[in-house]
């Protein structure tokens, strides 16, 4: 990030990095349990620890309970967190995805009451956008809300909602005007997950985790003051949310892949039998070499992303190129390392070539989601073709 | 700083080429595989060949990254000729050779052919390197770009477990330069043979660790420039193909409205864009890279370029349909050049292996047949 930021800021960031690093060597970094409910509890506590020490909401305004620093400071901390092999806090959907939109478009009251609790991990948030019949075509969502006195009354169904069963709040898109064109009749509501009429049903992912849910809403009353922005004006906010998600996510994940590949290299190079079979040695070298190239490509790519963050451009179509590369690279890296497990990938206790079979098999499966969530790779390609290359719409 | 410089050089070169160099000239130059004195003089007059030549040798004194910037534009316009041979090699040699007499003062403006058997990896069976024996050179290399046309041959030879760098005039006794057919539209090729110790008594211009340092930089910059040229090629073909699919119609509408076509273009764009970003990053970092880090940086850049740019070319051909397979468009020229560059100093597969090896061993990047 040398050329994209000015020297004074660069020096400040280096100082900040030292600060992060030394704090991370002093604090007790939690082990992440395999069981999801245990994991949730531990990582939520961890968020509290990070919050108390001032490492949460780094780029958020002070008014919203944040640190009032730049996105680059946030990036530095994320990098150091990953390098220290420390887990992310549990509330990332709040922190990276919906929180920034509430901060930007919410009322003073919404910001002052909700955001500090979101940051500390006291409140965990989920994002209720997708529906059974509205995934890629989000604007055709059907969950609807009618105004009744001081409340909205919400009915419908959401799906793939990460952490919905454990969250206390949901940033939800609902249809408030059935007559208006699809994207013009949608509102952005903040829904208390303990409201009567909400039922969540966890779905099991191919990794075995139950991280996301179906959410059923039956005449759920949501106070009118929980509307973010204008009535029927939720689409612009949703786009902001999705855009913010892409940039923050790309930068954070990149560092995580770096650390993962380094772990793989450490495991492989400590294994004395690695080179015993020339064919296998060939595959190992190729997997490591290709993955390293991929990660350097991503690093070069994110220099431009960082430049955009520093210039505060907000979401732009160029983010879709990042997302597309990110998807491919995550799958390339985890896929090729997991391939080295050979037949032992089905025996999680095995350590073929020194690799931790359970971890790599899990992470490989998880990588298949990369090209689905946050806008599928096909949707990113549509955006690139239409908005960056100017090709005609269908 | 480097960033703005790179942009400026690239824009200047690009603007000139956009003005004075079109498809017709490209074709004419490709027909003679880029050997055209008048064209070289024209480029010389523009001062491009002097960009990275040190001021002490009457050059402009820009860092080598300026050559990378120019090369991106040369790639975009597919400019044939001894470009690396004249843009890079004299400038690089001048940074490493001391003194004021020959060979230093013969270098500015010279076409320097590169005889570094490592450029071919270990692919050639007959032409397996150049060695110092009985005070002269033995061995051969195929192909050498512009071997027959060059003013000097920069030869990397193995000498008792070390490297030695020679600068030989083409008339050197025992040096045999034989032209061979070229499938690279931008370069003439030759087979260079050193027989019965060629150039006996000629002293190398660099030996020992100085030669080692030079060769490391040479190979790194050769890879970075190949990547820059490939990046230019990829960028150009995305632009051209994107324009084409908006005018070409089938089934009553522009083919660019079909999703299969759109997605291919989006992938091409992502490849070209990320390659460009990688080259920018490499040019930015190379200048301040240590001798240990530079080879890795260059290998990574070239590995990605080799795969990404050829991928873009192949999609461009596909998206042009039957016309894409003919010589009626320039696509085949771009493709053939990209294929030539892909193999030079290692393609994505070879380099990935070397990169993987280095990472697993926790060591620097080794060349195949490295003698050190
Ligand atoms: C791990 C994970 C976590 C998630 N978390 C959340 C969450 O917290 N909150 C939330 O709201 N959502 C969440 N999602 C949902 C995610 O955003 C959607 O899955 C995604 O937008 C795709 O929608 P879909 O599943 O309905 O697939 P569909 O839209 O039905 O797509 C199916 C296939 O068709 C393709 N396709 C669809 N439309 C087009 C088109 N126009 N052109 C070309 N191809 C097309 C898609 O690319 C895909 O390959 C999560 C998903 C995953 C996997």
PDB file of C-alpha atoms in Angstrom, chain A residues 34-216:
ATOM      1  CA  UNK A  34     -15.621 -26.977  16.558  1.00  0.00           C
ATOM      2  CA  UNK A  35     -19.154 -27.033  17.948  1.00  0.00           C
ATOM      3  CA  UNK A  36     -21.064 -24.124  16.481  1.00  0.00           C
ATOM      4  CA  UNK A  37     -22.915 -23.010  19.621  1.00  0.00           C
ATOM      5  CA  UNK A  38     -19.689 -23.120  21.608  1.00  0.00           C
ATOM      6  CA  UNK A  39     -17.940 -21.276  18.826  1.00  0.00           C
ATOM      7  CA  UNK A  40     -20.598 -18.596  18.849  1.00  0.00           C
ATOM      8  CA  UNK A  41     -20.225 -18.048  22.570  1.00  0.00           C
ATOM      9  CA  UNK A  42     -16.438 -17.943  22.520  1.00  0.00           C
ATOM     10  CA  UNK A  43     -16.256 -15.612  19.550  1.00  0.00           C
ATOM     11  CA  UNK A  44     -18.835 -13.293  21.012  1.00  0.00           C
ATOM     12  CA  UNK A  45     -16.783 -13.028  24.184  1.00  0.00           C
ATOM     13  CA  UNK A  46     -13.755 -12.392  21.986  1.00  0.00           C
ATOM     14  CA  UNK A  47     -15.642  -9.534  20.319  1.00  0.00           C
ATOM     15  CA  UNK A  48     -16.187  -8.044  23.779  1.00  0.00           C
ATOM     16  CA  UNK A  49     -12.477  -8.300  24.531  1.00  0.00           C
ATOM     17  CA  UNK A  50     -11.610  -6.633  21.212  1.00  0.00           C
ATOM     18  CA  UNK A  51     -14.236  -3.952  21.788  1.00  0.00           C
ATOM     19  CA  UNK A  52     -13.017  -3.094  25.268  1.00  0.00           C
ATOM     20  CA  UNK A  53      -9.490  -2.709  23.929  1.00  0.00           C
ATOM     21  CA  UNK A  54     -10.677  -0.384  21.146  1.00  0.00           C
ATOM     22  CA  UNK A  55     -10.223  -2.702  18.158  1.00  0.00           C
ATOM     23  CA  UNK A  56     -13.823  -2.837  17.003  1.00  0.00           C
ATOM     24  CA  UNK A  57     -15.499  -0.296  14.744  1.00  0.00           C
ATOM     25  CA  UNK A  58     -12.107   1.140  13.936  1.00  0.00           C
ATOM     26  CA  UNK A  59     -13.362   3.040  10.875  1.00  0.00           C
ATOM     27  CA  UNK A  60     -16.713   3.940  12.455  1.00  0.00           C
ATOM     28  CA  UNK A  61     -17.552   7.423  13.660  1.00  0.00           C
ATOM     29  CA  UNK A  62     -17.002   8.144  17.357  1.00  0.00           C
ATOM     30  CA  UNK A  63     -20.613   9.197  17.551  1.00  0.00           C
ATOM     31  CA  UNK A  64     -21.628   5.658  16.631  1.00  0.00           C
ATOM     32  CA  UNK A  65     -19.295   4.200  19.222  1.00  0.00           C
ATOM     33  CA  UNK A  66     -16.387   3.618  16.874  1.00  0.00           C
ATOM     34  CA  UNK A  67     -12.777   4.779  16.840  1.00  0.00           C
ATOM     35  CA  UNK A  68     -13.117   7.411  14.116  1.00  0.00           C
ATOM     36  CA  UNK A  69     -10.061   6.139  12.202  1.00  0.00           C
ATOM     37  CA  UNK A  70      -9.746   5.300   8.496  1.00  0.00           C
ATOM     38  CA  UNK A  71     -10.612   2.147   6.586  1.00  0.00           C
ATOM     39  CA  UNK A  72      -6.895   1.627   6.213  1.00  0.00           C
ATOM     40  CA  UNK A  73      -6.518   1.402   9.972  1.00  0.00           C
ATOM     41  CA  UNK A  74      -9.251  -1.205   9.956  1.00  0.00           C
ATOM     42  CA  UNK A  75      -7.388  -3.090   7.272  1.00  0.00           C
ATOM     43  CA  UNK A  76      -4.154  -3.005   9.232  1.00  0.00           C
ATOM     44  CA  UNK A  77      -5.900  -4.473  12.256  1.00  0.00           C
ATOM     45  CA  UNK A  78      -7.578  -7.211  10.197  1.00  0.00           C
ATOM     46  CA  UNK A  79      -4.200  -8.116   8.731  1.00  0.00           C
ATOM     47  CA  UNK A  80      -2.550  -8.318  12.113  1.00  0.00           C
ATOM     48  CA  UNK A  81      -5.455 -10.302  13.522  1.00  0.00           C
ATOM     49  CA  UNK A  82      -5.086 -12.874  10.753  1.00  0.00           C
ATOM     50  CA  UNK A  83      -1.303 -12.987  11.100  1.00  0.00           C
ATOM     51  CA  UNK A  84      -1.632 -13.653  14.813  1.00  0.00           C
ATOM     52  CA  UNK A  85      -3.913 -16.599  13.887  1.00  0.00           C
ATOM     53  CA  UNK A  86      -6.599 -14.893  15.954  1.00  0.00           C
ATOM     54  CA  UNK A  87     -10.240 -15.445  15.015  1.00  0.00           C
ATOM     55  CA  UNK A  88     -12.538 -12.760  13.688  1.00  0.00           C
ATOM     56  CA  UNK A  89     -15.191 -11.458  16.072  1.00  0.00           C
ATOM     57  CA  UNK A  90     -18.549 -13.156  15.595  1.00  0.00           C
ATOM     58  CA  UNK A  91     -20.543 -10.067  14.656  1.00  0.00           C
ATOM     59  CA  UNK A  92     -19.080  -9.518  11.186  1.00  0.00           C
ATOM     60  CA  UNK A  93     -22.463  -9.138   9.501  1.00  0.00           C
ATOM     61  CA  UNK A  94     -23.186  -6.252  11.817  1.00  0.00           C
ATOM     62  CA  UNK A  95     -19.680  -4.872  11.642  1.00  0.00           C
ATOM     63  CA  UNK A  96     -18.946  -5.179   7.927  1.00  0.00           C
ATOM     64  CA  UNK A  97     -22.293  -5.457   6.263  1.00  0.00           C
ATOM     65  CA  UNK A  98     -25.385  -3.899   7.826  1.00  0.00           C
ATOM     66  CA  UNK A  99     -23.791  -1.670  10.453  1.00  0.00           C
ATOM     67  CA  UNK A 100     -22.152   0.772   8.017  1.00  0.00           C
ATOM     68  CA  UNK A 101     -25.482   1.246   6.240  1.00  0.00           C
ATOM     69  CA  UNK A 102     -27.295   1.959   9.509  1.00  0.00           C
ATOM     70  CA  UNK A 103     -24.538   4.392  10.411  1.00  0.00           C
ATOM     71  CA  UNK A 104     -24.894   6.146   7.070  1.00  0.00           C
ATOM     72  CA  UNK A 105     -28.670   6.156   6.561  1.00  0.00           C
ATOM     73  CA  UNK A 106     -30.121   5.597  10.048  1.00  0.00           C
ATOM     74  CA  UNK A 107     -31.743   8.111  12.363  1.00  0.00           C
ATOM     75  CA  UNK A 108     -29.798   9.585  15.273  1.00  0.00           C
ATOM     76  CA  UNK A 109     -31.789   7.401  17.571  1.00  0.00           C
ATOM     77  CA  UNK A 110     -31.118   4.206  15.625  1.00  0.00           C
ATOM     78  CA  UNK A 111     -27.444   4.986  15.577  1.00  0.00           C
ATOM     79  CA  UNK A 112     -27.005   5.932  19.190  1.00  0.00           C
ATOM     80  CA  UNK A 113     -29.169   3.155  20.590  1.00  0.00           C
ATOM     81  CA  UNK A 114     -28.236   0.257  18.360  1.00  0.00           C
ATOM     82  CA  UNK A 115     -24.736   0.725  17.098  1.00  0.00           C
ATOM     83  CA  UNK A 116     -22.758   0.649  20.372  1.00  0.00           C
ATOM     84  CA  UNK A 117     -24.404  -2.660  21.276  1.00  0.00           C
ATOM     85  CA  UNK A 118     -23.692  -3.966  17.793  1.00  0.00           C
ATOM     86  CA  UNK A 119     -20.038  -3.112  18.186  1.00  0.00           C
ATOM     87  CA  UNK A 120     -19.577  -4.657  21.599  1.00  0.00           C
ATOM     88  CA  UNK A 121     -21.126  -7.935  20.513  1.00  0.00           C
ATOM     89  CA  UNK A 122     -23.974  -7.540  22.955  1.00  0.00           C
ATOM     90  CA  UNK A 123     -26.283  -7.540  19.946  1.00  0.00           C
ATOM     91  CA  UNK A 124     -25.545  -9.857  17.074  1.00  0.00           C
ATOM     92  CA  UNK A 125     -27.105  -8.858  13.758  1.00  0.00           C
ATOM     93  CA  UNK A 126     -28.259 -10.781  10.760  1.00  0.00           C
ATOM     94  CA  UNK A 127     -29.081  -9.703   7.223  1.00  0.00           C
ATOM     95  CA  UNK A 128     -32.538 -10.664   5.989  1.00  0.00           C
ATOM     96  CA  UNK A 129     -32.307  -9.984   2.290  1.00  0.00           C
ATOM     97  CA  UNK A 130     -32.604 -13.298   0.418  1.00  0.00           C
ATOM     98  CA  UNK A 131     -35.882 -15.157   0.078  1.00  0.00           C
ATOM     99  CA  UNK A 132     -36.790 -18.527  -1.356  1.00  0.00           C
ATOM    100  CA  UNK A 133     -37.808 -16.910  -4.640  1.00  0.00           C
ATOM    101  CA  UNK A 134     -35.553 -13.860  -4.521  1.00  0.00           C
ATOM    102  CA  UNK A 135     -31.835 -14.560  -4.410  1.00  0.00           C
ATOM    103  CA  UNK A 136     -29.945 -13.117  -7.327  1.00  0.00           C
ATOM    104  CA  UNK A 137     -33.064 -11.219  -8.276  1.00  0.00           C
ATOM    105  CA  UNK A 138     -33.336  -9.623  -4.887  1.00  0.00           C
ATOM    106  CA  UNK A 139     -35.719  -6.913  -6.052  1.00  0.00           C
ATOM    107  CA  UNK A 140     -38.503  -9.440  -6.519  1.00  0.00           C
ATOM    108  CA  UNK A 141     -38.678 -10.199  -2.801  1.00  0.00           C
ATOM    109  CA  UNK A 142     -42.150 -10.793  -1.414  1.00  0.00           C
ATOM    110  CA  UNK A 143     -41.982 -10.466   2.367  1.00  0.00           C
ATOM    111  CA  UNK A 144     -44.349  -7.567   2.898  1.00  0.00           C
ATOM    112  CA  UNK A 145     -45.102  -4.980   5.540  1.00  0.00           C
ATOM    113  CA  UNK A 146     -48.299  -2.995   6.070  1.00  0.00           C
ATOM    114  CA  UNK A 147     -48.521   0.078   8.208  1.00  0.00           C
ATOM    115  CA  UNK A 148     -50.850  -0.333  11.141  1.00  0.00           C
ATOM    116  CA  UNK A 149     -50.817   2.601  13.560  1.00  0.00           C
ATOM    117  CA  UNK A 150     -47.288   3.074  14.842  1.00  0.00           C
ATOM    118  CA  UNK A 151     -46.116  -0.287  13.563  1.00  0.00           C
ATOM    119  CA  UNK A 152     -45.297  -2.164  10.412  1.00  0.00           C
ATOM    120  CA  UNK A 153     -46.838  -5.592  10.326  1.00  0.00           C
ATOM    121  CA  UNK A 154     -44.458  -7.966   8.532  1.00  0.00           C
ATOM    122  CA  UNK A 155     -45.229 -11.378   7.025  1.00  0.00           C
ATOM    123  CA  UNK A 156     -43.242 -13.613   4.706  1.00  0.00           C
ATOM    124  CA  UNK A 157     -40.138 -15.754   4.599  1.00  0.00           C
ATOM    125  CA  UNK A 158     -36.410 -15.191   4.435  1.00  0.00           C
ATOM    126  CA  UNK A 159     -33.773 -17.793   3.726  1.00  0.00           C
ATOM    127  CA  UNK A 160     -30.001 -18.382   3.984  1.00  0.00           C
ATOM    128  CA  UNK A 161     -29.986 -15.824   6.795  1.00  0.00           C
ATOM    129  CA  UNK A 162     -26.617 -16.326   8.499  1.00  0.00           C
ATOM    130  CA  UNK A 163     -26.772 -16.542  12.300  1.00  0.00           C
ATOM    131  CA  UNK A 164     -30.514 -15.715  12.371  1.00  0.00           C
ATOM    132  CA  UNK A 165     -31.144 -18.258  15.152  1.00  0.00           C
ATOM    133  CA  UNK A 166     -28.562 -16.609  17.369  1.00  0.00           C
ATOM    134  CA  UNK A 167     -29.002 -12.988  16.370  1.00  0.00           C
ATOM    135  CA  UNK A 168     -30.908 -10.355  18.301  1.00  0.00           C
ATOM    136  CA  UNK A 169     -31.506  -8.009  15.363  1.00  0.00           C
ATOM    137  CA  UNK A 170     -32.117  -8.325  11.668  1.00  0.00           C
ATOM    138  CA  UNK A 171     -31.664  -5.717   8.915  1.00  0.00           C
ATOM    139  CA  UNK A 172     -34.504  -6.755   6.674  1.00  0.00           C
ATOM    140  CA  UNK A 173     -35.769  -5.801   3.250  1.00  0.00           C
ATOM    141  CA  UNK A 174     -39.557  -5.838   2.938  1.00  0.00           C
ATOM    142  CA  UNK A 175     -42.052  -4.852   0.277  1.00  0.00           C
ATOM    143  CA  UNK A 176     -44.074  -1.856   1.388  1.00  0.00           C
ATOM    144  CA  UNK A 177     -45.590  -0.929  -1.957  1.00  0.00           C
ATOM    145  CA  UNK A 178     -46.927  -3.659  -4.201  1.00  0.00           C
ATOM    146  CA  UNK A 179     -47.987  -1.207  -6.920  1.00  0.00           C
ATOM    147  CA  UNK A 180     -44.587   0.412  -7.482  1.00  0.00           C
ATOM    148  CA  UNK A 181     -42.027  -1.092  -9.884  1.00  0.00           C
ATOM    149  CA  UNK A 182     -40.128  -3.956  -8.206  1.00  0.00           C
ATOM    150  CA  UNK A 183     -37.200  -2.118  -6.674  1.00  0.00           C
ATOM    151  CA  UNK A 184     -39.130   1.046  -5.824  1.00  0.00           C
ATOM    152  CA  UNK A 185     -41.508  -0.522  -3.341  1.00  0.00           C
ATOM    153  CA  UNK A 186     -38.945  -1.929  -0.915  1.00  0.00           C
ATOM    154  CA  UNK A 187     -38.137  -0.625   2.569  1.00  0.00           C
ATOM    155  CA  UNK A 188     -35.249  -1.313   4.947  1.00  0.00           C
ATOM    156  CA  UNK A 189     -36.440  -2.282   8.434  1.00  0.00           C
ATOM    157  CA  UNK A 190     -34.614  -3.088  11.644  1.00  0.00           C
ATOM    158  CA  UNK A 191     -36.352  -6.046  13.208  1.00  0.00           C
ATOM    159  CA  UNK A 192     -35.935  -7.263  16.771  1.00  0.00           C
ATOM    160  CA  UNK A 193     -35.524 -11.013  16.461  1.00  0.00           C
ATOM    161  CA  UNK A 194     -37.285 -11.639  19.757  1.00  0.00           C
ATOM    162  CA  UNK A 195     -40.537 -10.153  18.365  1.00  0.00           C
ATOM    163  CA  UNK A 196     -43.531 -12.502  18.504  1.00  0.00           C
ATOM    164  CA  UNK A 197     -44.242 -14.148  15.157  1.00  0.00           C
ATOM    165  CA  UNK A 198     -40.622 -14.915  14.160  1.00  0.00           C
ATOM    166  CA  UNK A 199     -39.572 -18.521  13.833  1.00  0.00           C
ATOM    167  CA  UNK A 200     -36.087 -19.544  12.708  1.00  0.00           C
ATOM    168  CA  UNK A 201     -35.140 -22.952  11.413  1.00  0.00           C
ATOM    169  CA  UNK A 202     -31.425 -23.637  11.007  1.00  0.00           C
ATOM    170  CA  UNK A 203     -30.254 -25.217   7.757  1.00  0.00           C
ATOM    171  CA  UNK A 204     -27.285 -27.530   7.754  1.00  0.00           C
ATOM    172  CA  UNK A 205     -24.529 -26.515   5.352  1.00  0.00           C
ATOM    173  CA  UNK A 206     -22.373 -28.969   3.442  1.00  0.00           C
ATOM    174  CA  UNK A 207     -19.602 -28.327   5.951  1.00  0.00           C
ATOM    175  CA  UNK A 208     -21.872 -29.706   8.657  1.00  0.00           C
ATOM    176  CA  UNK A 209     -22.343 -26.300  10.253  1.00  0.00           C
ATOM    177  CA  UNK A 210     -25.698 -24.736  10.949  1.00  0.00           C
ATOM    178  CA  UNK A 211     -24.705 -21.204  10.236  1.00  0.00           C
ATOM    179  CA  UNK A 212     -27.716 -19.992   8.344  1.00  0.00           C
ATOM    180  CA  UNK A 213     -31.500 -20.352   8.670  1.00  0.00           C
ATOM    181  CA  UNK A 214     -34.885 -20.088   7.210  1.00  0.00           C
ATOM    182  CA  UNK A 215     -36.780 -17.288   8.896  1.00  0.00           C
ATOM    183  CA  UNK A 216     -40.584 -17.332   8.984  1.00  0.00           C
TER     184      UNK A 216
END
